[in-house]
Tab-separated table of C-alpha atoms in Angstrom:
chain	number	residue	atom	x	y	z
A	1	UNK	CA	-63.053	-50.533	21.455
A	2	UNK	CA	-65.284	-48.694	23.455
A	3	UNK	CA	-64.857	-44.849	23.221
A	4	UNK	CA	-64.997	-42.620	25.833
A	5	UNK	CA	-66.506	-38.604	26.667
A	6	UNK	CA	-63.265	-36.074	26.565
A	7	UNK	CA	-63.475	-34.321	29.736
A	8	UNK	CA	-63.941	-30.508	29.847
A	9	UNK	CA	-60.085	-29.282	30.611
A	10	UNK	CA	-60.254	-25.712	29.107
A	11	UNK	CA	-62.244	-24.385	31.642
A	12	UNK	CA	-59.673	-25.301	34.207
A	13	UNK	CA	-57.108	-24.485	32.057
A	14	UNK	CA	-58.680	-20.563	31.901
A	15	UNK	CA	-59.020	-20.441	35.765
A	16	UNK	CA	-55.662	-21.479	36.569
A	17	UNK	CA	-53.065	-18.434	37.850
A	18	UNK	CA	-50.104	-17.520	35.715
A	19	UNK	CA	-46.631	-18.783	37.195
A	20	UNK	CA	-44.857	-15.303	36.618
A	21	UNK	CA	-46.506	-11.742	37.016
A	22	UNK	CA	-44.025	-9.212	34.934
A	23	UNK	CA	-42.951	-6.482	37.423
A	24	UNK	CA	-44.627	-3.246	36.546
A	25	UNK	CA	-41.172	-1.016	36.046
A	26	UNK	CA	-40.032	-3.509	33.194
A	27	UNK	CA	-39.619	-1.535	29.826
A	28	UNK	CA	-40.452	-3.394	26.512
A	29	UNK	CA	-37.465	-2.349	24.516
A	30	UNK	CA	-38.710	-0.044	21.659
A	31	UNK	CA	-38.725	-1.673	17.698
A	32	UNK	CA	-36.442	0.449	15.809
A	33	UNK	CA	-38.309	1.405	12.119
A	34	UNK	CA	-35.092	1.343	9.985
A	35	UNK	CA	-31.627	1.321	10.254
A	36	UNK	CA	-29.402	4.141	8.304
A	37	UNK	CA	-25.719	4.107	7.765
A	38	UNK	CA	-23.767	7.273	8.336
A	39	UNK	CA	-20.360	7.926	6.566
A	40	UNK	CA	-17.728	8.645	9.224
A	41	UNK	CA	-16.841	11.917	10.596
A	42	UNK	CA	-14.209	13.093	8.127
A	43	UNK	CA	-10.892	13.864	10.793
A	44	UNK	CA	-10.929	17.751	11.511
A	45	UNK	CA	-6.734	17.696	10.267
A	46	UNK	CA	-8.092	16.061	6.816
A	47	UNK	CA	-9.225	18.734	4.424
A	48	UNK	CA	-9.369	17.983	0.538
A	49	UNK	CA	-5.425	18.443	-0.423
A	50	UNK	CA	-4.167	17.634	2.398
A	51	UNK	CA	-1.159	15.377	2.250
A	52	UNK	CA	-1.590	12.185	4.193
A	53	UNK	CA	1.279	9.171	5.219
A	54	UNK	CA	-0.403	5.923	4.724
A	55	UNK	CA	0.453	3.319	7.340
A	56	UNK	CA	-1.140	-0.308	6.271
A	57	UNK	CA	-1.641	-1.600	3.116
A	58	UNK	CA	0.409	-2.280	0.073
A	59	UNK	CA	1.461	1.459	-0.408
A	60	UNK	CA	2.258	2.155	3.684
A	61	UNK	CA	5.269	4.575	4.089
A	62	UNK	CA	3.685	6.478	0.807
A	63	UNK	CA	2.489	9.728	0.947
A	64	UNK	CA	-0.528	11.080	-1.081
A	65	UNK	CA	-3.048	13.671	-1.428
A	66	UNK	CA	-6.549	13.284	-0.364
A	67	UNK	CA	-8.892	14.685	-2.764
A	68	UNK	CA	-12.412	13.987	-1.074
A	69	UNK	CA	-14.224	11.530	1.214
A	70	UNK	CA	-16.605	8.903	-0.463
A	71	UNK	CA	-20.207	8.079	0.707
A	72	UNK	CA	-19.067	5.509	2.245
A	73	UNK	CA	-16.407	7.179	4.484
A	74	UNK	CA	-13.526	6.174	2.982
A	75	UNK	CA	-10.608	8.664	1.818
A	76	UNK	CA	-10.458	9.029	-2.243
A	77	UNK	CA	-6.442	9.701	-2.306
A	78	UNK	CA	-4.413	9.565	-4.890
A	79	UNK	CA	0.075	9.766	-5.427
A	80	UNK	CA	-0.088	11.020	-8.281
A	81	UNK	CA	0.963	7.817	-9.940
A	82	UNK	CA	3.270	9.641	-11.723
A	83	UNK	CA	5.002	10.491	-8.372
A	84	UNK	CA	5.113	7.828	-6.206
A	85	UNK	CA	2.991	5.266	-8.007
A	86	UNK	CA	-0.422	5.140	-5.436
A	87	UNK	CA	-3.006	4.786	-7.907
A	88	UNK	CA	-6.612	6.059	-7.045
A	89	UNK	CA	-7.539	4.347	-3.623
A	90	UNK	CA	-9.949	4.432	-1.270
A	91	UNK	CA	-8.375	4.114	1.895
A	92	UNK	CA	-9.952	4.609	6.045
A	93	UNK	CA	-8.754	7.497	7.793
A	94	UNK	CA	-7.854	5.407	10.674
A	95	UNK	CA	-4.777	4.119	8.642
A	96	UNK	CA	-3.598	7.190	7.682
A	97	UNK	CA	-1.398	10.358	9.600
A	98	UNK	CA	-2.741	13.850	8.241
A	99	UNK	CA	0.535	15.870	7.599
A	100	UNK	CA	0.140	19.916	7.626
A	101	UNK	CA	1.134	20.106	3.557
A	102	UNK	CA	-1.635	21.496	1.696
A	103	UNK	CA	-2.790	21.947	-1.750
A	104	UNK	CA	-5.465	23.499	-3.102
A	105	UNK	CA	-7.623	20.709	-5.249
A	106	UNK	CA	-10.817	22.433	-5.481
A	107	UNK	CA	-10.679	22.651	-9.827
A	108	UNK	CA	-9.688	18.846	-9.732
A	109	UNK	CA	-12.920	17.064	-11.088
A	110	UNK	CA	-13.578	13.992	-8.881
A	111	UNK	CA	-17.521	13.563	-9.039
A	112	UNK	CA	-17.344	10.530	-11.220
A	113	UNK	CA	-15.549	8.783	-8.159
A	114	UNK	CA	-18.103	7.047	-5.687
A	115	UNK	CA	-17.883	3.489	-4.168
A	116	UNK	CA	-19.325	1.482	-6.886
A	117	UNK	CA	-16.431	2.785	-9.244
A	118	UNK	CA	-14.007	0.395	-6.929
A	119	UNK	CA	-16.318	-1.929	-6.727
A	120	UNK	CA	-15.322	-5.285	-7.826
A	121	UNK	CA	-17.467	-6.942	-11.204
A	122	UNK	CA	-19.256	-9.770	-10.333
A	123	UNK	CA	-17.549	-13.277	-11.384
A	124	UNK	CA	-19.110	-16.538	-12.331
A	125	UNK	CA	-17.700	-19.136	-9.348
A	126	UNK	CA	-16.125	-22.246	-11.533
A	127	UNK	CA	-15.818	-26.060	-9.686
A	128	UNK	CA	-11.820	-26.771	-9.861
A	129	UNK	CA	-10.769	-30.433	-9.977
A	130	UNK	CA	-8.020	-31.139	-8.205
A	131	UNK	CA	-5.465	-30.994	-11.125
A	132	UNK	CA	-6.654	-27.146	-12.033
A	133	UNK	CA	-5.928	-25.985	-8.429
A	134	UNK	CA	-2.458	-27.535	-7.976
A	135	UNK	CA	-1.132	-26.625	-11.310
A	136	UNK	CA	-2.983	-23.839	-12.647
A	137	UNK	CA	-1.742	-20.411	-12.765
A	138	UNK	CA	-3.603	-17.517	-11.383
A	139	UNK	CA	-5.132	-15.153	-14.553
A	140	UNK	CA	-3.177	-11.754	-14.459
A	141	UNK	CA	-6.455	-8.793	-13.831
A	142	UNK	CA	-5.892	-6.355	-16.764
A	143	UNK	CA	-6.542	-2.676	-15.352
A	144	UNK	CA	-9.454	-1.316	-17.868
A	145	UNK	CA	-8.566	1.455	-20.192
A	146	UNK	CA	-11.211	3.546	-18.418
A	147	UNK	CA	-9.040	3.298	-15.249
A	148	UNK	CA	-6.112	3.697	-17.000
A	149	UNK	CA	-7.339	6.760	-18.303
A	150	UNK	CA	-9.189	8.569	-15.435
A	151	UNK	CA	-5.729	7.626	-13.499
A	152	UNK	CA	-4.261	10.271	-16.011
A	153	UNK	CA	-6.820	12.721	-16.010
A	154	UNK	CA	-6.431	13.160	-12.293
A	155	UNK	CA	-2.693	13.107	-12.548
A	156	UNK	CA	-2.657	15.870	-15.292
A	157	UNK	CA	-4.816	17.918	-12.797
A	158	UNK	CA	-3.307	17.600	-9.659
A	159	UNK	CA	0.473	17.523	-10.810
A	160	UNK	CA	0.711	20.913	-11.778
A	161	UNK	CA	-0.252	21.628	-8.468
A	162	UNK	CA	2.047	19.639	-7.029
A	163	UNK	CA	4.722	21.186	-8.899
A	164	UNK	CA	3.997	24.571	-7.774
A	165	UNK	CA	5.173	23.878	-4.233
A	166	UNK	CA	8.713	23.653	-3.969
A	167	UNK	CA	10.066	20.047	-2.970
A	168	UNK	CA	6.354	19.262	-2.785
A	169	UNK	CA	6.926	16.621	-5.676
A	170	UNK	CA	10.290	14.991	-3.601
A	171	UNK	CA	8.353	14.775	-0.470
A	172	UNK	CA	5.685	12.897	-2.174
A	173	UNK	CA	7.891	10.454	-3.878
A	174	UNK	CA	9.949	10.453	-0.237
A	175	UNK	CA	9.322	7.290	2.272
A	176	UNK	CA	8.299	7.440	5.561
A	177	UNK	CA	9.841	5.394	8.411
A	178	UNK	CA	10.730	6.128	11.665
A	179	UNK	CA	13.896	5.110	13.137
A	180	UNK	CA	14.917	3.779	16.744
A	181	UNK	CA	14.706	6.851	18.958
A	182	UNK	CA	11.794	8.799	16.991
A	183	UNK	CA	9.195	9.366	18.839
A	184	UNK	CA	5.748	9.455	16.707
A	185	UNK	CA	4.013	11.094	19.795
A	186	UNK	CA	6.113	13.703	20.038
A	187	UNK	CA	6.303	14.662	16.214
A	188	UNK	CA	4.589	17.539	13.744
A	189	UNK	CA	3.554	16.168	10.739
């Protein structure tokens, strides 16, 4: 086969014009270095002791007592179990109505709280056959006794503070549900 001399195309190639000239008030948008997470502005009406009505969740109608915000923006709340039986959550402040009852929770220790105490451990994902997934029953989660037991220490702290207040302790263990008529809008809490 007889073999041929390539032709020189990059010089045309390097005197051709470009098909587009970029207008001169185009902006290149600027590379952001790194991206932080704030916590979310804690409501103004929610103060640590404040007693809030939770409205989604397993617990909504409940009310409970906030006893700080979490790093991650969530509301550390608590019933006391004792009351009303709302364990320690973490719950959003959107899903929540800040009532005007107030205690005073500043001696209640709650710096061993943070997010990665309610975090979830880590589980080793299992295949199922088809017979395990039909008829096998779902494993009961036991609570840990270090739950258990921080559940009481902040009980035994904040009760007696509940108890101080007169009907404090009802109005904690009280529902709360509107009927047809009320108007949320136009309420006090």
């Amino acid at each position: 086969f007889p073999v041929h001399a390539k032709k020189a195309q990059e010089a045309d190639k390097a005197t051709k014009a470009p098909k587009f000239y970029p207008a001169d008030d185009v902006s290149k948008p600027v590379p952001k270095n790194s991206v932080t997470t704030k916590s979310a502005k804690l409501r103004s009406t929610i103060t640590p002791g404040t007693v809030l009505i939770v409205l989604s969740g397993r617990f909504r109608g409940k009310r409970v007592v906030f006893l700080k915000q979490l790093e991650s923006g969530l509301l550390l709340v608590t019933g006391p179990f004792k009351v009303n039986g709302v364990p320690l959550r973490r719950l959003n402040q959107a899903f929540v109505i800040a009532t005007s009852t107030k205690i005073d929770v500043s001696k209640v220790n709650t710096a061993k709280f943070t997010d990665s105490y309610f975090a979830k451990p880590a589980e080793d994902k299992k295949k199922k056959s088809e017979g395990d997934f039909l008829f096998e029953e779902p494993e009961k989660k036991e609570l840990s006794a270090e739950k258990v037991e921080d559940q009481k220490t902040i009980d035994a702290a904040v009760l007696p503070l509940v108890e101080a207040v007169p009907d404090l302790k009802a109005y904690l263990g009280s529902l709360f549900s509107l009927k047809s008529g009320d108007k949320p809008h136009a309420m006090s809490f």
